[in-house]
Amino acid sequence: MKQVTAAVLVKDGKVLLARRKPGDALAGKWEFPGGKLEPGETPEACLRRELREEFGVDTKIGAFICSSKFEYKHLPIELLAYRVEHLSGEFKLNDHDRIEWAAPAELPKYDLCSADIPVLSRVLKIKI
């Protein structure tokens, strides 16, 4: 099972969601952005690296929120979600075709990747 990180990035009371681009295994699905841990990397370091690679932004990784396990056909994963703060940089789309900032009440309307759904449930229960 591959460990993957996810950012619950909050700004002005809204949460960042990113849509996977065409050609991706989960194309068109929305997610809390992040990525796969490299050998010897901590989840926090992975998440900072992935957000820099995917969006060109610098972030501060905060509290662990929850984990979610899901067996996709192409890869079984354990998703580790963290609260994240945007420090600097303008968001550029390198691995996604869209991003949106959504109020917590709007999050359930998005067609999320299966592993992200338990994270959404947890996010809706905590004050962000």
CSV table of N, CA, C and O in Angstrom, one decimal:
chain,number,residue,atom,x,y,z
A,1,MET,N,0.8,-1.2,0.0
A,1,MET,CA,0.0,0.0,0.0
A,1,MET,C,0.9,1.2,0.0
A,1,MET,O,1.8,1.4,0.8
A,2,LYS,N,0.7,2.1,-1.0
A,2,LYS,CA,1.5,3.3,-1.1
A,2,LYS,C,0.9,4.4,-0.3
A,2,LYS,O,-0.3,4.7,-0.3
A,3,GLN,N,1.8,5.1,0.5
A,3,GLN,CA,1.4,6.3,1.3
A,3,GLN,C,1.4,7.5,0.4
A,3,GLN,O,2.4,7.7,-0.3
A,4,VAL,N,0.3,8.2,0.5
A,4,VAL,CA,0.1,9.4,-0.3
A,4,VAL,C,-0.4,10.6,0.6
A,4,VAL,O,-1.2,10.3,1.5
A,5,THR,N,0.1,11.8,0.4
A,5,THR,CA,-0.3,12.9,1.2
A,5,THR,C,-1.4,13.7,0.6
A,5,THR,O,-1.5,13.7,-0.7
A,6,ALA,N,-2.1,14.4,1.4
A,6,ALA,CA,-3.2,15.3,0.9
A,6,ALA,C,-3.2,16.6,1.7
A,6,ALA,O,-3.1,16.5,2.9
A,7,ALA,N,-3.4,17.7,1.0
A,7,ALA,CA,-3.4,19.0,1.7
A,7,ALA,C,-4.8,19.5,1.8
A,7,ALA,O,-5.5,19.6,0.8
A,8,VAL,N,-5.2,19.8,3.1
A,8,VAL,CA,-6.4,20.6,3.3
A,8,VAL,C,-6.0,22.0,3.5
A,8,VAL,O,-5.6,22.4,4.6
A,9,LEU,N,-5.8,22.7,2.3
A,9,LEU,CA,-5.3,24.0,2.3
A,9,LEU,C,-6.4,25.0,2.4
A,9,LEU,O,-7.3,25.1,1.6
A,10,VAL,N,-6.4,25.8,3.5
A,10,VAL,CA,-7.5,26.7,3.8
A,10,VAL,C,-7.0,28.2,3.7
A,10,VAL,O,-5.9,28.5,4.1
A,11,LYS,N,-7.8,29.0,3.0
A,11,LYS,CA,-7.5,30.4,2.8
A,11,LYS,C,-8.8,31.2,2.8
A,11,LYS,O,-9.7,30.8,2.0
A,12,ASP,N,-8.9,32.1,3.6
A,12,ASP,CA,-10.1,33.0,3.7
A,12,ASP,C,-11.4,32.1,3.9
A,12,ASP,O,-12.4,32.4,3.3
A,13,GLY,N,-11.3,31.1,4.7
A,13,GLY,CA,-12.4,30.3,5.0
A,13,GLY,C,-12.8,29.3,3.9
A,13,GLY,O,-13.8,28.6,4.0
A,14,LYS,N,-12.0,29.2,2.8
A,14,LYS,CA,-12.3,28.3,1.7
A,14,LYS,C,-11.2,27.3,1.6
A,14,LYS,O,-10.0,27.5,2.0
A,15,VAL,N,-11.5,26.1,1.0
A,15,VAL,CA,-10.6,25.0,0.9
A,15,VAL,C,-10.2,24.8,-0.6
A,15,VAL,O,-11.1,24.8,-1.4
A,16,LEU,N,-8.9,24.5,-0.8
A,16,LEU,CA,-8.5,24.3,-2.2
A,16,LEU,C,-8.8,22.8,-2.6
A,16,LEU,O,-8.5,21.9,-1.9
A,17,LEU,N,-9.4,22.7,-3.8
A,17,LEU,CA,-9.6,21.5,-4.5
A,17,LEU,C,-9.0,21.6,-5.8
A,17,LEU,O,-9.0,22.6,-6.5
A,18,ALA,N,-8.4,20.5,-6.3
A,18,ALA,CA,-7.8,20.4,-7.6
A,18,ALA,C,-8.4,19.3,-8.5
A,18,ALA,O,-8.6,18.2,-7.9
A,19,ARG,N,-8.6,19.5,-9.8
A,19,ARG,CA,-9.1,18.5,-10.6
A,19,ARG,C,-8.0,17.9,-11.4
A,19,ARG,O,-7.2,18.5,-12.1
A,20,ARG,N,-8.0,16.5,-11.4
A,20,ARG,CA,-7.0,15.8,-12.2
A,20,ARG,C,-7.2,15.9,-13.7
A,20,ARG,O,-8.3,15.8,-14.2
A,21,LYS,N,-6.1,16.1,-14.4
A,21,LYS,CA,-6.2,16.5,-15.8
A,21,LYS,C,-6.5,15.2,-16.7
A,21,LYS,O,-6.2,14.1,-16.3
A,22,PRO,N,-6.9,15.4,-17.9
A,22,PRO,CA,-7.2,14.3,-18.8
A,22,PRO,C,-5.9,13.5,-19.0
A,22,PRO,O,-4.8,14.1,-19.0
A,23,GLY,N,-6.0,12.2,-19.2
A,23,GLY,CA,-4.9,11.3,-19.3
A,23,GLY,C,-4.4,10.7,-18.0
A,23,GLY,O,-3.7,9.7,-18.0
A,24,ASP,N,-4.9,11.3,-16.9
A,24,ASP,CA,-4.6,10.7,-15.6
A,24,ASP,C,-5.5,9.6,-15.3
A,24,ASP,O,-6.6,9.5,-15.8
A,25,ALA,N,-5.0,8.7,-14.4
A,25,ALA,CA,-5.9,7.5,-14.1
A,25,ALA,C,-7.2,7.9,-13.5
A,25,ALA,O,-8.2,7.2,-13.6
A,26,LEU,N,-7.3,9.0,-12.8
A,26,LEU,CA,-8.5,9.5,-12.2
A,26,LEU,C,-8.9,10.9,-12.8
A,26,LEU,O,-9.4,11.7,-12.1
A,27,ALA,N,-8.7,11.0,-14.1
A,27,ALA,CA,-9.0,12.2,-14.8
A,27,ALA,C,-10.4,12.7,-14.5
A,27,ALA,O,-11.4,11.9,-14.5
A,28,GLY,N,-10.6,14.0,-14.3
A,28,GLY,CA,-11.9,14.7,-14.1
A,28,GLY,C,-12.3,14.6,-12.6
A,28,GLY,O,-13.3,15.3,-12.3
A,29,LYS,N,-11.7,13.8,-11.8
A,29,LYS,CA,-12.0,13.8,-10.4
A,29,LYS,C,-11.3,14.9,-9.6
A,29,LYS,O,-10.2,15.3,-9.9
A,30,TRP,N,-12.0,15.4,-8.6
A,30,TRP,CA,-11.4,16.4,-7.7
A,30,TRP,C,-10.7,15.8,-6.5
A,30,TRP,O,-11.1,14.7,-6.1
A,31,GLU,N,-9.7,16.5,-6.0
A,31,GLU,CA,-9.0,15.9,-4.8
A,31,GLU,C,-8.4,17.1,-4.0
A,31,GLU,O,-8.3,18.2,-4.4
A,32,PHE,N,-8.1,16.7,-2.8
A,32,PHE,CA,-7.2,17.5,-1.9
A,32,PHE,C,-5.8,17.2,-2.4
A,32,PHE,O,-5.4,16.1,-2.4
A,33,PRO,N,-5.1,18.2,-3.0
A,33,PRO,CA,-3.9,17.9,-3.7
A,33,PRO,C,-2.8,17.4,-2.8
A,33,PRO,O,-2.8,17.7,-1.6
A,34,GLY,N,-1.8,16.7,-3.4
A,34,GLY,CA,-0.7,16.1,-2.6
A,34,GLY,C,0.0,15.2,-3.5
A,34,GLY,O,0.0,15.3,-4.7
A,35,GLY,N,0.6,14.1,-2.9
A,35,GLY,CA,1.3,13.2,-3.8
A,35,GLY,C,2.0,12.0,-3.0
A,35,GLY,O,1.9,12.0,-1.8
A,36,LYS,N,2.7,11.2,-3.7
A,36,LYS,CA,3.3,10.0,-3.2
A,36,LYS,C,4.6,10.3,-2.4
A,36,LYS,O,5.4,11.1,-2.8
A,37,LEU,N,4.7,9.6,-1.2
A,37,LEU,CA,5.9,9.7,-0.5
A,37,LEU,C,7.1,9.0,-1.2
A,37,LEU,O,6.9,8.0,-1.7
A,38,GLU,N,8.2,9.7,-1.1
A,38,GLU,CA,9.5,9.1,-1.6
A,38,GLU,C,10.1,8.3,-0.5
A,38,GLU,O,9.9,8.7,0.7
A,39,PRO,N,11.0,7.4,-0.8
A,39,PRO,CA,11.7,6.6,0.3
A,39,PRO,C,12.4,7.6,1.2
A,39,PRO,O,13.1,8.5,0.8
A,40,GLY,N,12.3,7.4,2.5
A,40,GLY,CA,12.9,8.2,3.5
A,40,GLY,C,12.4,9.6,3.8
A,40,GLY,O,12.9,10.3,4.6
A,41,GLU,N,11.3,9.9,3.1
A,41,GLU,CA,10.7,11.2,3.2
A,41,GLU,C,9.6,11.2,4.3
A,41,GLU,O,8.8,10.2,4.4
A,42,THR,N,9.4,12.3,5.1
A,42,THR,CA,8.3,12.4,6.0
A,42,THR,C,7.1,12.8,5.2
A,42,THR,O,7.2,13.5,4.2
A,43,PRO,N,5.9,12.5,5.8
A,43,PRO,CA,4.7,13.0,5.1
A,43,PRO,C,4.7,14.5,4.9
A,43,PRO,O,4.3,15.1,3.9
A,44,GLU,N,5.1,15.2,5.9
A,44,GLU,CA,5.2,16.7,5.9
A,44,GLU,C,6.1,17.2,4.8
A,44,GLU,O,5.7,18.1,4.0
A,45,ALA,N,7.3,16.6,4.7
A,45,ALA,CA,8.2,17.0,3.7
A,45,ALA,C,7.7,16.7,2.3
A,45,ALA,O,7.8,17.5,1.3
A,46,CYS,N,7.0,15.5,2.1
A,46,CYS,CA,6.4,15.1,0.9
A,46,CYS,C,5.4,16.2,0.4
A,46,CYS,O,5.4,16.6,-0.7
A,47,LEU,N,4.5,16.5,1.4
A,47,LEU,CA,3.4,17.5,1.0
A,47,LEU,C,4.0,18.8,0.6
A,47,LEU,O,3.5,19.4,-0.4
A,48,ARG,N,5.0,19.3,1.3
A,48,ARG,CA,5.6,20.6,0.9
A,48,ARG,C,6.2,20.5,-0.5
A,48,ARG,O,6.0,21.4,-1.3
A,49,ARG,N,6.9,19.4,-0.7
A,49,ARG,CA,7.5,19.2,-2.0
A,49,ARG,C,6.5,19.1,-3.1
A,49,ARG,O,6.6,19.7,-4.2
A,50,GLU,N,5.5,18.3,-2.9
A,50,GLU,CA,4.4,18.1,-3.9
A,50,GLU,C,3.7,19.4,-4.3
A,50,GLU,O,3.4,19.7,-5.4
A,51,LEU,N,3.4,20.2,-3.3
A,51,LEU,CA,2.7,21.4,-3.5
A,51,LEU,C,3.6,22.4,-4.3
A,51,LEU,O,3.1,23.2,-5.1
A,52,ARG,N,4.9,22.4,-4.0
A,52,ARG,CA,5.8,23.2,-4.7
A,52,ARG,C,5.9,22.7,-6.2
A,52,ARG,O,5.8,23.5,-7.1
A,53,GLU,N,6.0,21.4,-6.4
A,53,GLU,CA,6.0,20.8,-7.8
A,53,GLU,C,4.7,21.1,-8.6
A,53,GLU,O,4.8,21.4,-9.7
A,54,GLU,N,3.6,20.8,-7.9
A,54,GLU,CA,2.3,20.8,-8.6
A,54,GLU,C,1.8,22.2,-8.8
A,54,GLU,O,1.1,22.5,-9.8
A,55,PHE,N,2.1,23.2,-7.9
A,55,PHE,CA,1.5,24.5,-8.0
A,55,PHE,C,2.5,25.7,-7.9
A,55,PHE,O,2.1,26.8,-8.1
A,56,GLY,N,3.8,25.4,-7.6
A,56,GLY,CA,4.8,26.5,-7.5
A,56,GLY,C,4.6,27.3,-6.3
A,56,GLY,O,4.9,28.5,-6.3
A,57,VAL,N,4.0,26.8,-5.2
A,57,VAL,CA,3.8,27.6,-4.0
A,57,VAL,C,4.5,27.0,-2.8
A,57,VAL,O,4.8,25.8,-2.8
A,58,ASP,N,4.8,27.9,-1.8
A,58,ASP,CA,5.4,27.4,-0.6
A,58,ASP,C,4.4,27.4,0.5
A,58,ASP,O,3.5,28.2,0.5
A,59,THR,N,4.5,26.4,1.3
A,59,THR,CA,3.4,26.1,2.3
A,59,THR,C,4.0,25.8,3.6
A,59,THR,O,5.2,25.4,3.7
A,60,LYS,N,3.2,25.9,4.7
A,60,LYS,CA,3.5,25.4,6.0
A,60,LYS,C,2.6,24.3,6.3
A,60,LYS,O,1.3,24.4,6.2
A,61,ILE,N,3.1,23.1,6.6
A,61,ILE,CA,2.3,21.9,6.9
A,61,ILE,C,2.0,21.9,8.4
A,61,ILE,O,2.8,22.0,9.3
A,62,GLY,N,0.7,21.8,8.7
A,62,GLY,CA,0.2,21.9,10.1
A,62,GLY,C,-0.2,20.5,10.6
A,62,GLY,O,0.4,19.5,10.3
A,63,ALA,N,-1.3,20.5,11.3
A,63,ALA,CA,-1.8,19.4,12.1
A,63,ALA,C,-2.3,18.3,11.1
A,63,ALA,O,-2.9,18.5,10.1
A,64,PHE,N,-2.0,17.0,11.5
A,64,PHE,CA,-2.5,15.8,10.9
A,64,PHE,C,-4.0,15.8,11.1
A,64,PHE,O,-4.5,16.0,12.2
A,65,ILE,N,-4.8,15.6,10.0
A,65,ILE,CA,-6.2,15.5,10.1
A,65,ILE,C,-6.8,14.1,10.2
A,65,ILE,O,-7.5,13.8,11.1
A,66,CYS,N,-6.4,13.3,9.3
A,66,CYS,CA,-6.9,11.9,9.3
A,66,CYS,C,-6.2,11.1,8.2
A,66,CYS,O,-5.5,11.7,7.4
A,67,SER,N,-6.4,9.8,8.2
A,67,SER,CA,-5.9,8.9,7.1
A,67,SER,C,-7.1,8.2,6.5
A,67,SER,O,-8.1,8.0,7.2
A,68,SER,N,-6.9,7.8,5.2
A,68,SER,CA,-8.0,7.1,4.5
A,68,SER,C,-7.3,6.0,3.7
A,68,SER,O,-6.3,6.3,3.0
A,69,LYS,N,-7.8,4.8,3.7
A,69,LYS,CA,-7.3,3.8,2.8
A,69,LYS,C,-8.3,3.4,1.7
A,69,LYS,O,-9.5,3.3,2.0
A,70,PHE,N,-7.7,3.3,0.5
A,70,PHE,CA,-8.6,2.9,-0.6
A,70,PHE,C,-7.8,2.1,-1.6
A,70,PHE,O,-6.6,2.5,-1.9
A,71,GLU,N,-8.4,1.1,-2.2
A,71,GLU,CA,-7.7,0.3,-3.2
A,71,GLU,C,-8.2,0.6,-4.6
A,71,GLU,O,-9.2,0.1,-5.0
A,72,TYR,N,-7.5,1.5,-5.2
A,72,TYR,CA,-7.8,1.8,-6.6
A,72,TYR,C,-7.3,0.7,-7.4
A,72,TYR,O,-6.4,-0.1,-7.0
A,73,LYS,N,-7.9,0.5,-8.6
A,73,LYS,CA,-7.4,-0.6,-9.5
A,73,LYS,C,-5.9,-0.5,-9.8
A,73,LYS,O,-5.2,-1.5,-9.9
A,74,HIS,N,-5.5,0.8,-10.0
A,74,HIS,CA,-4.1,1.0,-10.4
A,74,HIS,C,-3.1,1.1,-9.2
A,74,HIS,O,-1.9,0.9,-9.4
A,75,LEU,N,-3.7,1.3,-8.0
A,75,LEU,CA,-2.8,1.5,-6.9
A,75,LEU,C,-3.5,1.5,-5.5
A,75,LEU,O,-4.4,2.4,-5.4
A,76,PRO,N,-3.3,0.6,-4.6
A,76,PRO,CA,-3.9,0.7,-3.3
A,76,PRO,C,-3.1,1.8,-2.5
A,76,PRO,O,-1.9,1.8,-2.5
A,77,ILE,N,-3.8,2.7,-1.8
A,77,ILE,CA,-3.2,3.8,-1.1
A,77,ILE,C,-3.7,4.0,0.3
A,77,ILE,O,-4.8,3.6,0.6
A,78,GLU,N,-2.8,4.6,1.1
A,78,GLU,CA,-3.2,5.2,2.4
A,78,GLU,C,-3.0,6.7,2.2
A,78,GLU,O,-1.9,7.2,2.0
A,79,LEU,N,-4.1,7.5,2.3
A,79,LEU,CA,-4.0,8.9,2.1
A,79,LEU,C,-3.9,9.6,3.5
A,79,LEU,O,-4.7,9.3,4.4
A,80,LEU,N,-2.8,10.4,3.7
A,80,LEU,CA,-2.6,11.1,4.9
A,80,LEU,C,-2.9,12.6,4.7
A,80,LEU,O,-2.2,13.2,4.0
A,81,ALA,N,-3.9,13.1,5.4
A,81,ALA,CA,-4.3,14.4,5.2
A,81,ALA,C,-3.8,15.4,6.3
A,81,ALA,O,-3.9,15.0,7.5
A,82,TYR,N,-3.4,16.5,5.9
A,82,TYR,CA,-2.8,17.5,6.8
A,82,TYR,C,-3.4,18.9,6.5
A,82,TYR,O,-3.7,19.2,5.4
A,83,ARG,N,-3.6,19.7,7.6
A,83,ARG,CA,-4.0,21.1,7.5
A,83,ARG,C,-2.7,21.8,6.9
A,83,ARG,O,-1.6,21.6,7.3
A,84,VAL,N,-3.0,22.7,5.9
A,84,VAL,CA,-1.8,23.4,5.3
A,84,VAL,C,-2.2,24.8,5.1
A,84,VAL,O,-3.3,25.2,4.9
A,85,GLU,N,-1.1,25.6,5.3
A,85,GLU,CA,-1.2,27.1,5.1
A,85,GLU,C,-0.4,27.5,3.9
A,85,GLU,O,0.8,27.1,3.8
A,86,HIS,N,-0.9,28.4,3.1
A,86,HIS,CA,-0.2,28.9,1.9
A,86,HIS,C,0.6,30.1,2.4
A,86,HIS,O,0.2,31.0,3.1
A,87,LEU,N,2.0,30.0,2.2
A,87,LEU,CA,2.9,31.0,2.6
A,87,LEU,C,3.2,32.0,1.5
A,87,LEU,O,3.1,33.2,1.7
A,88,SER,N,3.5,31.5,0.3
A,88,SER,CA,3.9,32.4,-0.8
A,88,SER,C,3.8,31.7,-2.2
A,88,SER,O,3.7,30.5,-2.2
A,89,GLY,N,3.8,32.5,-3.2
A,89,GLY,CA,3.7,32.0,-4.6
A,89,GLY,C,2.3,32.0,-5.2
A,89,GLY,O,1.3,31.9,-4.4
A,90,GLU,N,2.3,32.2,-6.5
A,90,GLU,CA,1.0,32.2,-7.2
A,90,GLU,C,0.7,30.8,-7.7
A,90,GLU,O,1.7,30.1,-8.2
A,91,PHE,N,-0.5,30.3,-7.6
A,91,PHE,CA,-0.8,29.0,-8.0
A,91,PHE,C,-0.7,28.8,-9.5
A,91,PHE,O,-1.4,29.5,-10.3
A,92,LYS,N,0.1,27.9,-10.0
A,92,LYS,CA,0.2,27.5,-11.4
A,92,LYS,C,-0.3,26.0,-11.5
A,92,LYS,O,0.0,25.2,-10.6
A,93,LEU,N,-0.9,25.7,-12.6
A,93,LEU,CA,-1.4,24.3,-12.8
A,93,LEU,C,-0.4,23.5,-13.6
A,93,LEU,O,-0.2,23.7,-14.8
A,94,ASN,N,0.3,22.6,-12.9
A,94,ASN,CA,1.3,21.7,-13.5
A,94,ASN,C,0.7,20.3,-13.7
A,94,ASN,O,1.0,19.6,-14.7
A,95,ASP,N,0.0,19.8,-12.7
A,95,ASP,CA,-0.5,18.4,-12.7
A,95,ASP,C,-2.0,18.3,-12.7
A,95,ASP,O,-2.6,17.3,-12.7
A,96,HIS,N,-2.7,19.5,-12.7
A,96,HIS,CA,-4.2,19.5,-12.7
A,96,HIS,C,-4.7,20.4,-13.8
A,96,HIS,O,-3.9,21.3,-14.3
A,97,ASP,N,-6.0,20.3,-14.2
A,97,ASP,CA,-6.5,21.2,-15.2
A,97,ASP,C,-7.3,22.3,-14.6
A,97,ASP,O,-7.6,23.3,-15.3
A,98,ARG,N,-7.7,22.2,-13.3
A,98,ARG,CA,-8.4,23.3,-12.6
A,98,ARG,C,-8.2,23.2,-11.2
A,98,ARG,O,-7.9,22.2,-10.6
A,99,ILE,N,-8.3,24.4,-10.5
A,99,ILE,CA,-8.4,24.4,-9.1
A,99,ILE,C,-9.6,25.3,-8.7
A,99,ILE,O,-10.0,26.2,-9.5
A,100,GLU,N,-10.1,25.1,-7.5
A,100,GLU,CA,-11.2,25.9,-7.0
A,100,GLU,C,-11.1,26.0,-5.5
A,100,GLU,O,-10.6,25.1,-4.9
A,101,TRP,N,-11.4,27.2,-5.0
A,101,TRP,CA,-11.5,27.5,-3.6
A,101,TRP,C,-13.0,27.3,-3.3
A,101,TRP,O,-13.8,28.1,-3.8
A,102,ALA,N,-13.3,26.4,-2.4
A,102,ALA,CA,-14.7,26.2,-2.1
A,102,ALA,C,-15.0,26.3,-0.6
A,102,ALA,O,-14.2,25.9,0.3
A,103,ALA,N,-16.1,26.9,-0.2
A,103,ALA,CA,-16.5,27.0,1.2
A,103,ALA,C,-16.8,25.5,1.6
A,103,ALA,O,-17.3,24.7,0.8
A,104,PRO,N,-16.6,25.2,2.9
A,104,PRO,CA,-16.9,23.9,3.4
A,104,PRO,C,-18.2,23.3,3.0
A,104,PRO,O,-18.3,22.2,2.6
A,105,ALA,N,-19.3,24.1,3.0
A,105,ALA,CA,-20.6,23.7,2.7
A,105,ALA,C,-20.7,23.3,1.2
A,105,ALA,O,-21.6,22.5,0.8
A,106,GLU,N,-19.8,23.8,0.4
A,106,GLU,CA,-19.9,23.5,-1.1
A,106,GLU,C,-19.1,22.2,-1.4
A,106,GLU,O,-19.3,21.7,-2.5
A,107,LEU,N,-18.2,21.8,-0.6
A,107,LEU,CA,-17.3,20.7,-0.9
A,107,LEU,C,-18.0,19.4,-1.3
A,107,LEU,O,-17.6,18.7,-2.2
A,108,PRO,N,-19.2,19.0,-0.7
A,108,PRO,CA,-19.8,17.8,-1.1
A,108,PRO,C,-20.3,17.7,-2.5
A,108,PRO,O,-20.6,16.7,-3.1
A,109,LYS,N,-20.5,18.9,-3.2
A,109,LYS,CA,-21.0,18.9,-4.6
A,109,LYS,C,-19.9,18.4,-5.6
A,109,LYS,O,-20.2,18.2,-6.7
A,110,TYR,N,-18.6,18.4,-5.2
A,110,TYR,CA,-17.6,18.0,-6.1
A,110,TYR,C,-17.4,16.5,-6.2
A,110,TYR,O,-17.6,15.8,-5.2
A,111,ASP,N,-17.1,16.0,-7.4
A,111,ASP,CA,-16.9,14.6,-7.6
A,111,ASP,C,-15.5,14.2,-7.2
A,111,ASP,O,-14.6,14.2,-8.0
A,112,LEU,N,-15.4,13.9,-5.9
A,112,LEU,CA,-14.0,13.6,-5.4
A,112,LEU,C,-13.5,12.2,-5.7
A,112,LEU,O,-14.3,11.3,-5.8
A,113,CYS,N,-12.2,12.1,-5.7
A,113,CYS,CA,-11.6,10.7,-5.7
A,113,CYS,C,-12.0,9.9,-4.5
A,113,CYS,O,-12.2,10.5,-3.4
A,114,SER,N,-12.2,8.7,-4.7
A,114,SER,CA,-12.7,7.8,-3.6
A,114,SER,C,-12.0,8.0,-2.2
A,114,SER,O,-12.6,8.0,-1.2
A,115,ALA,N,-10.6,8.0,-2.3
A,115,ALA,CA,-9.8,8.1,-1.1
A,115,ALA,C,-10.0,9.4,-0.4
A,115,ALA,O,-9.8,9.5,0.8
A,116,ASP,N,-10.5,10.5,-1.1
A,116,ASP,CA,-10.6,11.8,-0.5
A,116,ASP,C,-12.0,11.9,0.2
A,116,ASP,O,-12.1,12.9,1.0
A,117,ILE,N,-12.9,11.1,-0.1
A,117,ILE,CA,-14.3,11.2,0.5
A,117,ILE,C,-14.2,11.1,2.1
A,117,ILE,O,-14.8,12.0,2.7
A,118,PRO,N,-13.5,10.2,2.7
A,118,PRO,CA,-13.4,10.2,4.1
A,118,PRO,C,-12.7,11.4,4.7
A,118,PRO,O,-13.1,11.9,5.8
A,119,VAL,N,-11.8,12.0,3.9
A,119,VAL,CA,-11.1,13.2,4.4
A,119,VAL,C,-12.2,14.3,4.4
A,119,VAL,O,-12.2,15.1,5.3
A,120,LEU,N,-13.0,14.4,3.3
A,120,LEU,CA,-14.1,15.4,3.3
A,120,LEU,C,-15.0,15.3,4.5
A,120,LEU,O,-15.3,16.3,5.1
A,121,SER,N,-15.4,14.1,4.8
A,121,SER,CA,-16.2,13.8,6.0
A,121,SER,C,-15.6,14.4,7.3
A,121,SER,O,-16.3,15.1,8.1
A,122,ARG,N,-14.3,14.2,7.4
A,122,ARG,CA,-13.6,14.7,8.6
A,122,ARG,C,-13.5,16.2,8.6
A,122,ARG,O,-13.7,16.9,9.6
A,123,VAL,N,-13.2,16.8,7.4
A,123,VAL,CA,-13.1,18.2,7.3
A,123,VAL,C,-14.4,18.9,7.6
A,123,VAL,O,-14.4,20.0,8.3
A,124,LEU,N,-15.5,18.3,7.2
A,124,LEU,CA,-16.8,18.9,7.5
A,124,LEU,C,-17.2,18.9,9.0
A,124,LEU,O,-18.0,19.6,9.5
A,125,LYS,N,-16.5,18.0,9.8
A,125,LYS,CA,-16.7,17.9,11.2
A,125,LYS,C,-15.8,18.8,12.1
A,125,LYS,O,-16.1,19.0,13.2
A,126,ILE,N,-14.8,19.3,11.5
A,126,ILE,CA,-13.8,20.2,12.2
A,126,ILE,C,-14.0,21.6,11.8
A,126,ILE,O,-14.4,21.9,10.7
A,127,LYS,N,-13.6,22.5,12.7
A,127,LYS,CA,-13.7,23.9,12.4
A,127,LYS,C,-12.4,24.3,11.6
A,127,LYS,O,-11.3,24.1,12.0
A,128,ILE,N,-12.6,24.8,10.4
A,128,ILE,CA,-11.5,25.2,9.5
A,128,ILE,C,-11.4,26.7,9.4
A,128,ILE,O,-12.3,27.4,9.7
